[in-house]
């Protein structure tokens, strides 16, 4: 995933395997051949940015209008909790399929289909009758998000092997920007369009439809293996490690399990925040539009920090101090929501936004805890699929506690309690070791 500076440095001696359509022009090469390559590279950058912008609005736009959706569809608190658990469930179920689909159809084709699925799901879900139809259409959109989630880092590594850090930073910032924008503007845009929550949710299908366009010329590009993977295997074999082509048994690694649990617990916190934080503020007397802006502030913290944290993390031999700092921000934020949700709303929103930046840190550690390109791919798939499975019960449990306790006291205690094991396993995952070494032992 996000390999950061450390991963980039390990590839400085390896000639990148860049597709001919994207490699830099050779001196003396005819301009007629150089122009299409530059055009394709720019188109791919646009496609990556537009795809990243669409990876969270389906979730945060719903969080901003959750009360209206519940009233309109007659949802109980438990069903609404199930709705907020659907994203990690779909990410775990459909994300596993992404590598196999990419091998068969090509990553570009799968991402293009993913953007089309997002557009279709967002367009139809407000207008289907009842909660089951709404859940089914949401699952279609989230399926498109899931496969694109997994393949975006693969595409970055494949087509920009010498710019993995900068391109991943661009992708991460675009993802955070789309997340925060949807949270901030959904409520005022709904009011401007007549006040119907159905229109306010459906309008985000337009952004997803626009993201389909730059991927259409790339549908037939099957590409090659990510640059450096063969050389990584060769270097590993020279060290006496796993032989080229040998499958890495990542489940034998304690670091892999620690990273998977860390990923799952940070995802739990993120989806609880995206799904329920506006409702927490609204129940405390904050207006719907302000609650949406507060969620946007929380999500917007990831725009600069998604670029800064990976760079800092790659300079440290142990990422534990960053994990502890993020966990402390989360604990203070949850305590503030418990004690004075409205009085200190902006402070709690900022602190929880900082805590949610455990996501780019987790992606960075995925790249740092594996030595080879193949190891990074296997560790990423294991950590994400296992982590999203772990995160499924959290939002649902929050909804059940909210409904049966009649307030946010118990849910907030649960959120704060989960931050403790997240910090512990994050410190373990941040130790300076690789899954290849642990699996070999």
Coordinates of C-alpha atoms in Angstrom, one line a residue:
X1 CA 0.0 0.0 0.0
X2 CA 1.7 3.2 1.1
X3 CA 5.3 2.2 1.0
X4 CA 6.7 5.6 1.9
X5 CA 10.2 6.8 1.7
X6 CA 11.8 3.7 3.1
X7 CA 10.2 1.5 0.4
X8 CA 11.3 4.0 -2.3
X9 CA 14.8 3.9 -1.1
X10 CA 14.9 0.1 -1.3
X11 CA 14.1 0.3 -5.0
X12 CA 16.8 2.8 -5.9
X13 CA 19.0 -0.1 -7.1
X14 CA 16.2 -1.8 -9.0
X15 CA 15.3 -0.8 -12.5
X16 CA 11.6 -0.1 -12.5
X17 CA 9.4 -2.1 -14.8
X18 CA 7.4 0.7 -16.2
X19 CA 4.8 0.1 -19.0
X20 CA 6.1 1.6 -22.3
X21 CA 3.1 3.9 -22.4
X22 CA 4.1 5.6 -19.2
X23 CA 7.9 5.5 -19.2
X24 CA 10.0 8.7 -19.6
X25 CA 10.9 9.6 -23.2
X26 CA 14.3 8.5 -24.4
X27 CA 16.6 11.2 -25.8
X28 CA 16.2 11.4 -29.6
X29 CA 12.9 9.6 -29.6
X30 CA 10.4 10.9 -32.1
X31 CA 7.9 13.4 -30.6
X32 CA 5.0 11.5 -32.0
X33 CA 5.8 8.6 -29.7
X34 CA 6.5 10.8 -26.7
X35 CA 3.2 12.7 -26.7
X36 CA 0.9 9.7 -26.3
X37 CA 2.9 8.4 -23.4
X38 CA 2.8 11.7 -21.6
X39 CA -0.9 12.0 -22.3
X40 CA -1.6 8.6 -20.9
X41 CA 0.4 9.3 -17.8
X42 CA -1.6 12.5 -17.2
X43 CA -4.9 10.7 -17.8
X44 CA -3.9 8.1 -15.3
X45 CA -3.1 10.7 -12.7
X46 CA -6.6 12.3 -13.3
X47 CA -8.2 8.9 -13.0
X48 CA -6.4 8.1 -9.7
X49 CA -7.5 11.4 -8.2
X50 CA -11.1 11.2 -9.3
X51 CA -11.3 7.6 -8.1
X52 CA -9.9 8.5 -4.7
X53 CA -12.4 11.3 -4.4
X54 CA -15.2 8.8 -4.7
X55 CA -14.0 6.3 -2.1
X56 CA -15.8 7.8 0.9
X57 CA -18.7 10.2 -0.1
X58 CA -21.1 7.2 -0.2
X59 CA -20.5 6.8 3.6
X60 CA -20.0 10.4 4.9
X61 CA -22.9 11.8 2.9
X62 CA -25.2 9.2 4.6
X63 CA -23.8 10.0 8.0
X64 CA -24.7 13.7 7.5
X65 CA -28.3 12.7 6.7
X66 CA -28.7 9.6 8.8
X67 CA -31.5 11.0 10.9
X68 CA -33.6 11.9 7.8
X69 CA -32.9 8.5 6.2
X70 CA -33.9 6.7 9.4
X71 CA -37.2 8.7 9.6
X72 CA -37.9 8.3 5.8
X73 CA -37.3 4.6 5.8
X74 CA -38.6 3.8 9.3
X75 CA -35.3 2.4 10.5
X76 CA -34.7 1.5 14.2
X77 CA -31.4 2.3 15.8
X78 CA -30.3 -1.3 15.4
X79 CA -31.0 -1.3 11.7
X80 CA -29.2 2.1 11.3
X81 CA -26.3 0.5 13.2
X82 CA -26.4 -2.4 10.6
X83 CA -26.3 0.2 7.9
X84 CA -23.1 1.8 9.3
X85 CA -21.6 -1.7 9.5
X86 CA -22.2 -2.4 5.8
X87 CA -19.0 -0.6 4.6
X88 CA -16.5 -2.7 6.4
X89 CA -18.5 -5.9 5.6
X90 CA -18.4 -5.1 1.9
X91 CA -14.8 -4.1 2.0
X92 CA -13.8 -7.4 3.6
X93 CA -16.0 -9.5 1.3
X94 CA -15.4 -7.8 -2.0
X95 CA -11.9 -6.5 -1.4
X96 CA -10.6 -10.1 -1.4
X97 CA -11.9 -10.5 -5.0
X98 CA -10.0 -7.6 -6.4
X99 CA -6.6 -9.2 -7.0
X100 CA -8.3 -12.1 -8.9
X101 CA -10.5 -9.8 -10.9
X102 CA -7.4 -7.7 -11.8
X103 CA -5.5 -10.7 -13.0
X104 CA -8.3 -11.7 -15.3
X105 CA -9.5 -8.3 -16.6
X106 CA -6.8 -5.9 -15.8
X107 CA -6.7 -3.3 -12.9
X108 CA -7.9 -0.5 -15.1
X109 CA -11.0 -2.4 -16.2
X110 CA -11.9 -3.4 -12.6
X111 CA -11.5 0.2 -11.3
X112 CA -13.6 1.5 -14.2
X113 CA -16.3 -1.0 -13.4
X114 CA -16.0 -0.1 -9.7
X115 CA -16.6 3.6 -10.5
X116 CA -19.7 2.6 -12.5
X117 CA -21.0 0.5 -9.6
X118 CA -20.6 3.4 -7.3
X119 CA -22.5 5.7 -9.6
X120 CA -25.3 3.2 -10.1
X121 CA -25.6 2.4 -6.4
X122 CA -25.6 6.0 -5.3
X123 CA -28.2 7.0 -7.9
X124 CA -30.8 4.3 -7.2
X125 CA -30.4 3.7 -3.4
X126 CA -32.5 6.7 -2.3
X127 CA -35.4 5.7 -4.5
X128 CA -35.7 2.0 -3.7
X129 CA -38.6 1.1 -1.4
X130 CA -37.7 0.3 2.2
X131 CA -34.6 -0.4 4.2
X132 CA -33.7 -3.7 2.4
X133 CA -33.5 -1.9 -1.0
X134 CA -31.5 0.9 0.4
X135 CA -29.0 -1.6 2.0
X136 CA -28.7 -3.6 -1.3
X137 CA -28.0 -0.5 -3.4
X138 CA -25.5 0.7 -0.8
X139 CA -23.8 -2.7 -1.0
X140 CA -23.5 -2.2 -4.8
X141 CA -21.8 1.1 -4.4
X142 CA -19.6 -0.2 -1.6
X143 CA -18.6 -3.2 -3.8
X144 CA -17.2 -0.7 -6.3
X145 CA -15.4 1.2 -3.5
X146 CA -13.9 -2.1 -2.1
X147 CA -12.3 -3.3 -5.3
X148 CA -11.0 0.2 -6.1
X149 CA -9.7 0.5 -2.5
X150 CA -7.5 -2.5 -3.0
X151 CA -6.3 -1.8 -6.5
X152 CA -5.5 1.9 -6.3
X153 CA -2.1 1.2 -4.5
X154 CA -1.4 -1.6 -6.9
X155 CA -1.9 0.8 -9.9
X156 CA 0.3 3.4 -8.3
X157 CA 3.0 0.9 -7.7
X158 CA 2.7 -0.5 -11.2
X159 CA 2.6 2.6 -13.3
X160 CA 4.7 5.0 -11.0
X161 CA 7.3 2.7 -9.5
X162 CA 9.7 5.6 -9.0
X163 CA 7.1 7.9 -7.4
X164 CA 5.2 5.6 -5.1
X165 CA 5.4 7.9 -2.1
X166 CA 4.3 11.1 -3.9
X167 CA 1.5 9.4 -5.8
X168 CA 0.3 7.6 -2.7
X169 CA 0.3 10.9 -0.9
X170 CA -1.7 12.5 -3.7
X171 CA -4.2 9.6 -3.7
X172 CA -4.5 9.7 0.1
X173 CA -5.1 13.5 0.2
X174 CA -7.8 13.2 -2.6
X175 CA -9.5 10.4 -0.6
X176 CA -9.5 12.6 2.6
X177 CA -10.7 15.6 0.5
X178 CA -13.6 13.6 -0.9
X179 CA -14.5 12.4 2.5
X180 CA -14.6 15.8 4.2
X181 CA -16.3 17.5 1.3
X182 CA -19.2 15.1 1.3
X183 CA -19.6 15.5 5.0
X184 CA -19.5 19.3 4.8
X185 CA -21.7 20.1 1.8
X186 CA -24.3 17.3 1.8
X187 CA -26.7 19.1 4.2
X188 CA -26.6 22.6 2.7
X189 CA -26.7 21.1 -0.8
X190 CA -29.8 19.1 0.2
X191 CA -31.4 22.2 1.4
X192 CA -30.5 24.1 -1.8
X193 CA -32.0 21.3 -3.9
X194 CA -35.4 21.4 -2.2
X195 CA -34.8 19.7 1.1
X196 CA -35.2 16.1 0.1
X197 CA -32.7 13.7 1.6
X198 CA -33.1 11.5 -1.5
X199 CA -31.9 14.1 -3.8
X200 CA -29.1 15.1 -1.4
X201 CA -27.8 11.5 -1.5
X202 CA -28.3 10.8 -5.2
X203 CA -26.4 13.9 -6.3
X204 CA -23.1 12.2 -5.4
X205 CA -23.6 9.7 -8.3
X206 CA -22.6 12.5 -10.6
X207 CA -19.1 12.6 -9.2
X208 CA -18.7 8.8 -9.5
X209 CA -20.0 9.0 -13.1
X210 CA -17.3 11.6 -13.9
X211 CA -14.7 9.2 -12.5
X212 CA -15.6 6.5 -15.0
X213 CA -14.5 8.6 -18.0
X214 CA -10.7 8.7 -17.5
X215 CA -10.6 5.0 -17.0
X216 CA -12.3 4.0 -20.2
X217 CA -9.2 4.4 -22.4
X218 CA -7.3 2.3 -19.8
X219 CA -9.7 -0.7 -19.8
X220 CA -7.6 -2.8 -22.2
X221 CA -4.3 -2.1 -20.4
X222 CA -3.5 -5.3 -18.6
X223 CA -0.1 -4.0 -17.6
X224 CA 2.7 -6.1 -16.1
X225 CA 3.7 -7.1 -12.6
X226 CA 4.5 -4.2 -10.4
X227 CA 8.0 -3.0 -11.0
X228 CA 10.7 -4.5 -8.9
X229 CA 8.8 -7.6 -7.8
X230 CA 11.1 -10.0 -9.7
X231 CA 14.2 -8.3 -8.4
X232 CA 12.8 -8.3 -4.9
X233 CA 12.4 -12.1 -5.1
X234 CA 15.9 -12.5 -6.5
X235 CA 17.4 -10.4 -3.7
X236 CA 15.4 -12.4 -1.1
X237 CA 16.7 -15.7 -2.6
X238 CA 20.3 -14.4 -2.5
X239 CA 19.8 -13.8 1.3
X240 CA 18.7 -17.3 1.8
X241 CA 15.1 -16.4 2.3
X242 CA 12.0 -17.7 0.5
X243 CA 12.8 -18.9 -3.0
X244 CA 11.4 -17.0 -6.0
X245 CA 7.8 -17.9 -6.5
X246 CA 7.4 -19.3 -3.0
X247 CA 4.2 -18.3 -1.3
X248 CA 4.7 -16.2 1.8
X249 CA 2.8 -17.7 4.8
X250 CA 1.9 -14.3 6.2
X251 CA -0.3 -15.8 8.9
X252 CA 2.8 -17.2 10.6
X253 CA 3.9 -13.6 11.4
X254 CA 3.0 -12.0 14.7
X255 CA 3.6 -8.6 13.1
X256 CA 1.1 -9.4 10.4
X257 CA -1.5 -10.2 12.9
X258 CA -0.7 -7.1 15.0
X259 CA -1.0 -5.0 11.9
X260 CA -4.3 -6.6 10.9
X261 CA -5.8 -6.0 14.3
X262 CA -4.5 -2.5 14.3
X263 CA -6.0 -1.9 10.9
X264 CA -9.3 -3.4 12.1
X265 CA -9.6 -1.3 15.2
X266 CA -8.7 2.0 13.5
X267 CA -11.3 1.1 10.8
X268 CA -13.8 0.5 13.6
X269 CA -13.2 4.0 15.0
X270 CA -13.3 5.5 11.5
X271 CA -16.7 4.0 10.5
X272 CA -18.2 4.7 13.9
X273 CA -17.1 8.4 13.5
X274 CA -18.3 8.7 9.9
X275 CA -21.6 7.0 10.6
X276 CA -22.5 8.3 14.1
X277 CA -20.6 11.5 15.0
X278 CA -23.1 13.9 13.3
X279 CA -25.9 12.3 15.3
X280 CA -23.9 12.6 18.5
X281 CA -23.6 16.4 17.9
X282 CA -27.3 16.7 16.8
X283 CA -28.5 15.0 19.9
X284 CA -26.4 17.4 21.9
X285 CA -28.3 20.3 20.3
X286 CA -26.0 21.1 17.4
X287 CA -27.8 22.0 14.1
X288 CA -27.7 19.5 11.3
X289 CA -25.6 21.7 9.0
X290 CA -23.1 22.4 11.8
X291 CA -22.9 18.7 12.7
X292 CA -22.0 18.0 9.0
X293 CA -19.3 20.6 9.1
X294 CA -17.9 19.2 12.3
X295 CA -17.7 15.8 10.6
X296 CA -16.0 17.5 7.6
X297 CA -13.4 19.0 10.0
X298 CA -12.7 15.6 11.4
X299 CA -12.3 14.1 7.9
X300 CA -10.3 17.1 6.6
X301 CA -7.6 16.6 9.2
X302 CA -6.5 13.7 7.0
X303 CA -5.7 15.9 4.1
X304 CA -2.4 17.4 5.4
X305 CA -1.7 14.6 7.9
X306 CA -2.0 11.8 5.3
X307 CA 1.0 13.4 3.6
X308 CA 3.0 14.3 6.8
X309 CA 2.5 11.1 8.9
X310 CA 3.9 8.6 6.4
X311 CA 7.0 10.8 5.9
X312 CA 7.6 11.0 9.6
X313 CA 6.9 7.3 10.1
X314 CA 9.5 6.2 7.5
X315 CA 12.2 8.2 9.3
X316 CA 11.6 6.3 12.6
X317 CA 12.9 2.8 13.3
X318 CA 9.8 2.2 15.5
X319 CA 6.4 3.8 14.8
X320 CA 5.1 3.2 18.3
X321 CA 5.4 6.9 19.4
X322 CA 3.1 8.0 16.6
X323 CA 0.6 5.2 17.5
X324 CA 0.6 6.4 21.1
X325 CA 0.1 10.1 20.1
X326 CA -2.8 9.3 17.9
X327 CA -4.4 7.1 20.5
X328 CA -4.1 9.8 23.1
X329 CA -5.9 12.2 20.8
X330 CA -8.7 9.7 20.4
X331 CA -9.1 9.2 24.1
X332 CA -9.3 12.9 24.9
X333 CA -11.7 13.4 22.0
X334 CA -14.1 10.7 23.2
X335 CA -13.9 12.0 26.8
X336 CA -14.8 15.4 25.5
X337 CA -17.8 14.1 23.6
X338 CA -18.9 12.3 26.8
X339 CA -18.5 15.4 29.1
X340 CA -19.3 18.4 26.9
X341 CA -20.2 17.4 23.4
X342 CA -21.6 20.8 22.3
X343 CA -19.4 23.2 24.3
X344 CA -16.1 21.8 22.9
X345 CA -17.5 20.4 19.7
X346 CA -14.8 21.9 17.4
X347 CA -11.9 20.7 19.7
X348 CA -13.3 17.2 19.8
X349 CA -13.7 17.2 16.0
X350 CA -10.1 18.1 15.5
X351 CA -8.8 15.6 18.0
X352 CA -10.8 12.7 16.6
X353 CA -9.6 13.8 13.1
X354 CA -6.0 13.5 14.2
X355 CA -6.8 10.1 15.8
X356 CA -8.4 8.9 12.5
X357 CA -5.0 9.4 10.8
X358 CA -4.1 6.0 12.1
X359 CA -5.3 4.9 8.6
X360 CA -2.4 6.4 6.6
X361 CA -0.1 5.2 9.3
X362 CA -1.4 1.7 8.9
X363 CA -0.9 1.8 5.2
X364 CA 2.7 3.1 5.7
X365 CA 3.5 0.3 8.1
X366 CA 2.2 -2.3 5.6
X367 CA 4.9 -1.1 3.2
X368 CA 7.6 -1.0 5.9
X369 CA 6.9 -4.4 7.5
X370 CA 7.5 -6.4 4.3
X371 CA 10.8 -6.6 2.4
X372 CA 9.7 -7.6 -1.0
X373 CA 7.1 -6.3 -3.4
X374 CA 5.2 -9.6 -3.3
X375 CA 5.3 -9.5 0.5
X376 CA 3.8 -6.0 0.6
X377 CA 0.9 -7.2 -1.7
X378 CA 0.2 -10.3 0.5
X379 CA 0.5 -8.4 3.8
X380 CA -1.8 -5.6 2.4
X381 CA -4.4 -8.1 1.4
X382 CA -4.2 -10.0 4.7
X383 CA -4.3 -6.9 6.9
X384 CA -7.1 -5.2 5.0
X385 CA -9.4 -8.2 4.7
X386 CA -8.8 -9.4 8.3
X387 CA -9.0 -5.8 9.6
X388 CA -12.3 -5.0 7.9
X389 CA -13.8 -8.2 9.2
X390 CA -12.7 -7.2 12.7
X391 CA -14.3 -3.8 12.2
X392 CA -17.8 -5.0 11.3
X393 CA -19.4 -5.4 14.7
X394 CA -18.3 -2.0 16.1
X395 CA -20.8 0.4 14.3
X396 CA -23.6 -2.1 14.8
X397 CA -22.9 -2.5 18.5
X398 CA -22.9 1.3 18.8
X399 CA -26.3 1.5 17.3
X400 CA -27.7 -1.2 19.6
X401 CA -26.2 0.5 22.7
X402 CA -27.6 3.8 21.6
X403 CA -31.1 2.5 21.1
X404 CA -31.3 0.5 24.3
X405 CA -29.5 2.9 26.6
X406 CA -31.3 6.0 25.3
X407 CA -28.1 8.1 25.1
X408 CA -24.5 8.2 24.0
X409 CA -22.8 7.4 27.4
X410 CA -22.3 3.7 26.8
X411 CA -21.4 4.0 23.1
X412 CA -18.7 6.6 23.9
X413 CA -17.3 4.4 26.7
X414 CA -17.0 1.5 24.1
X415 CA -15.3 3.8 21.6
X416 CA -12.7 4.9 24.2
X417 CA -12.2 1.4 25.5
X418 CA -11.4 0.1 21.9
X419 CA -8.7 2.8 21.6
X420 CA -6.6 1.0 24.3
X421 CA -6.0 -2.3 22.4
X422 CA -5.6 -0.3 19.2
X423 CA -2.7 1.5 20.7
X424 CA -1.2 -1.7 22.1
X425 CA -1.3 -3.7 18.8
X426 CA -0.2 -0.6 16.9
X427 CA 3.0 -0.4 19.0
X428 CA 3.6 -4.1 18.3
X429 CA 3.0 -3.6 14.6
X430 CA 5.4 -0.7 14.6
X431 CA 8.5 -2.7 15.6
X432 CA 11.4 -2.8 13.1
X433 CA 11.0 -6.3 11.6
X434 CA 9.6 -7.9 8.5
X435 CA 6.9 -10.5 7.9
X436 CA 9.3 -12.5 5.6
X437 CA 11.7 -13.0 8.5
X438 CA 9.0 -14.0 10.9
X439 CA 7.3 -16.3 8.5
X440 CA 10.6 -18.1 7.7
X441 CA 11.2 -18.7 11.4

